[in-house]
Amino acid sequence: MAQPLAFILDVPETPGDQGQGPSPYDESEVHDSFQQLIQEQSQCTAQEGLELQQREREVTGSSQQTLWRPEGTQSTATLRILASMPSRTIGRSRGAIISQYYNRTVQLRCRSSRPLLGNFVRSAWPSLRLYDLELDPTALEEEEKQSLLVKELQSLAVAQRDHMLRGMPLSLAEKRSLREKSRTPRGKWRGQPGSGGVCSCCGRLRYACVLALHSLGLALLSALQALMPWRYALKRIGGQFGSSVLSYFLFLKTLLAFNALLLLLLVAFIMGPQGCFTHTVMYYGHYSNATLNQPCGSPLDGSQCTPRVGGLPYNMPLAYLSTVGVSFFITCITLVYSMAHSFGESYRVGSTSGIHAITVFCSWDYKVTQKRASRLQQDNIRTRLKELLAEWQLRHSPRSVCGRLRQAAVLGLVWLLCLGTALGCAVAVHVFSEFMIQSPEAAGQEAVLLVLPLVVGLLNLGAPYLCRVLAALEPHDSPVLEVYVAICRNLILKLAILGTLCYHWLGRRVGVLQGQCWEDFVGQELYRFLVMDFVLMLLDTLFGELVWRIISEKKLKRRRKPEFDIARNVLELIYGQTLTWLGVLFSPLLPAVQIIKLLLVFYVKKTSLLANCQAPRRPWLASHMSTVFLTLLCFPAFLGAAVFLCYAVWQVKPSSTCGPFRTLDTMYEAGRVWVRHLEAAGPRVSWLPWVHRYLMENTFFVFLVSALLLAVIYLNIQVVRGQRKVICLLKEQISNEGEDKIFLINKLHSIYERKEREERSRVGTTEEAAAPPALLTDEQDA
């Protein structure tokens, strides 16, 4: 120890020591030489420790250490090999983080012309006398770097210092400690210790203004987040009821986004140009077939204005048709993208093997400090573990052959009964709609017109309960399969009823209401259906959940609450969204009604869920539910609504008394009429008729766009499949590399053990050869 200390004390002064402090280059050289001394001393200490361990093993006669004992009882060779493994060395330690941010502060200081480290007083320099060479050099280096980092943080501005501290991947306690240590005294200029300068009034005013604007921005952001109904409720629902119930509310949130996008386009290009919003702007008949903002030349006879040559006015029929078409096209693209993205998110991991360990060790967020948030996070992790364990138990409990045959027989019988129920509901809707058409007193009475929506709503409400009772007879092993089967049965029921209603509106009502505005009637009918569906949903929530919970607790004296019926509630959302898409052409403001309805449904269902429902008795992992919901929304719901509207545009004759298409044979004729106006407008817009003729009316282009859309969907599916294969290969490669690492460790362990045995045998031979003279000497002394 004397020689290194003497060398340290005899470090020659650099030329910068005689005047001002050393430059950063000289300072780095001093630190490098000091670090070299620390490494040499630590190596000497390590060698002495190895010699002491070898002597202790020789005295006690300890046996050899095996490779896979606990780390505290492993041999020195094994510990040395394990310490040099990439898994032990790769990563960012606390010292490396502090060192990296120290270097970054130095770069910031040089770039912003901050005072150098040499400008500090000599007592603030890192002193070599503070180091103890017998301690751990890593800890000493970490402390030195931390002190230098604190000094560099003191030389930065407050905003830069806070930004850098927030970006450090350290714990909150360490960040708080660094902030306290680097805080500069008030009334002093930062970067000039010892000076007595006071901040100017302008600087204080600017700082106060910046703080005020920052606080105002945070307040506005908090207010904006508070307006979102899913800000905190989704986390609470997921923590208490699991991912299965949470998927319903996430799907409702997605429907809100779709309707907001649809309403934005309709307001911008249909309702905006027509005028102010009145009670008649809700329906199709309010919109005229006139050309808005038409530039007129000088009238020839003083009675009517003639279109000016070269003018391009706003054609309301074409705008109405094009806006609805473009809205559906954008909705289709968004749906396909959302479905592909959800499919990729659901299947990107390939399998759920090993996810238990990830949930146990990697789920906790250490940034959470509030008691309420930490309790919510505990609920989330606990519910997630329940779902994973339930899925694992389900996979490892197969049924016998007889049990499977019995289950298949019961499934077939229940399916026949459910299909018969759906067919009976469709027949009942058809018979009642025919009765409504044939009764003449139902034409002008508003109360009578609500009967058909009420009957359809009651069928949609009662039939799922009957299917649920029948499903209780089925011995389903998997709760996921049970939910999927219930969704399929409810979907068949909804499609049967909606198909009957579409035939009623476009097949029967158009013929009966000849000479009247049948489009207004269809729009009003869809609006009644949407409102009635919301009213019955409220009644179902009141009596099906609240009253049942009160009866169960007060009368039956049971603590068991009803479970949240995911299948029925999701199909209600899909049913309401399908009604909205069906009525967009006849009631452009229907998406606004749907947005209000969905917001109310969110609050009502959330309150009822937290107060009246319990978590599923058999927890299950809803890993693919969002994908299934979006698929059902895209193909049966959206595709059916698109077919319905395409038939109305291409085949059904519009009313001759109302609407923007009153003088045309079909709604699609509006495009051809506009093309003829464009051809007469002049050569400046001659490219628009060409686009309409060769792109809009060409069936080949329509088929090409459809083929491209299907190709994109297919490619997305193939990309996801390829990613799953790559993930499987990477997992296999990781396992192989782990086996290779074990093999290499075993080989190295055997080599080091053999060397240690040779050294021990050599030392033992030397001691035995030296032992007899010592014995003779002892005897002579005796």
PDB file of C-alpha atoms in Angstrom, residues 58 116 165 239 247 253 268 297 299 321 328 413 416 429 433 467 498 545 554 608 642 644 733 771:
ATOM      1  CA  GLU A  58      -6.771 -26.792   1.865  1.00  0.00           C
ATOM      2  CA  LEU A 116     -15.835  25.042 -17.289  1.00  0.00           C
ATOM      3  CA  LEU A 165     -33.426  14.589 -14.523  1.00  0.00           C
ATOM      4  CA  GLY A 239     -58.775  -4.428 -12.696  1.00  0.00           C
ATOM      5  CA  SER A 247     -63.308  -5.554 -24.218  1.00  0.00           C
ATOM      6  CA  LYS A 253     -64.972   3.522 -27.498  1.00  0.00           C
ATOM      7  CA  ALA A 268     -68.831  19.473 -43.557  1.00  0.00           C
ATOM      8  CA  GLY A 297     -74.466  35.834 -65.947  1.00  0.00           C
ATOM      9  CA  PRO A 299     -80.262  37.309 -67.515  1.00  0.00           C
ATOM     10  CA  LEU A 321     -74.290  11.131 -52.939  1.00  0.00           C
ATOM     11  CA  PHE A 328     -68.552   4.710 -46.311  1.00  0.00           C
ATOM     12  CA  LEU A 413     -80.211 -29.742 -29.808  1.00  0.00           C
ATOM     13  CA  LEU A 416     -81.739 -26.197 -33.353  1.00  0.00           C
ATOM     14  CA  VAL A 429     -91.500  -9.083 -37.495  1.00  0.00           C
ATOM     15  CA  SER A 433     -94.901  -5.104 -40.480  1.00  0.00           C
ATOM     16  CA  CYS A 467     -80.944 -18.502 -25.715  1.00  0.00           C
ATOM     17  CA  LEU A 498     -82.587  -6.616 -39.765  1.00  0.00           C
ATOM     18  CA  GLU A 545     -79.226  -5.974 -13.110  1.00  0.00           C
ATOM     19  CA  LYS A 554     -82.548  -8.571   0.329  1.00  0.00           C
ATOM     20  CA  SER A 608     -74.415  -0.584 -13.330  1.00  0.00           C
ATOM     21  CA  ALA A 642     -73.300  -1.128 -47.689  1.00  0.00           C
ATOM     22  CA  PHE A 644     -78.567  -2.032 -48.546  1.00  0.00           C
ATOM     23  CA  GLN A 733     -32.936 -19.870 -31.257  1.00  0.00           C
ATOM     24  CA  ALA A 771       7.536 -31.276   6.149  1.00  0.00           C
TER      25      ALA A 771
END
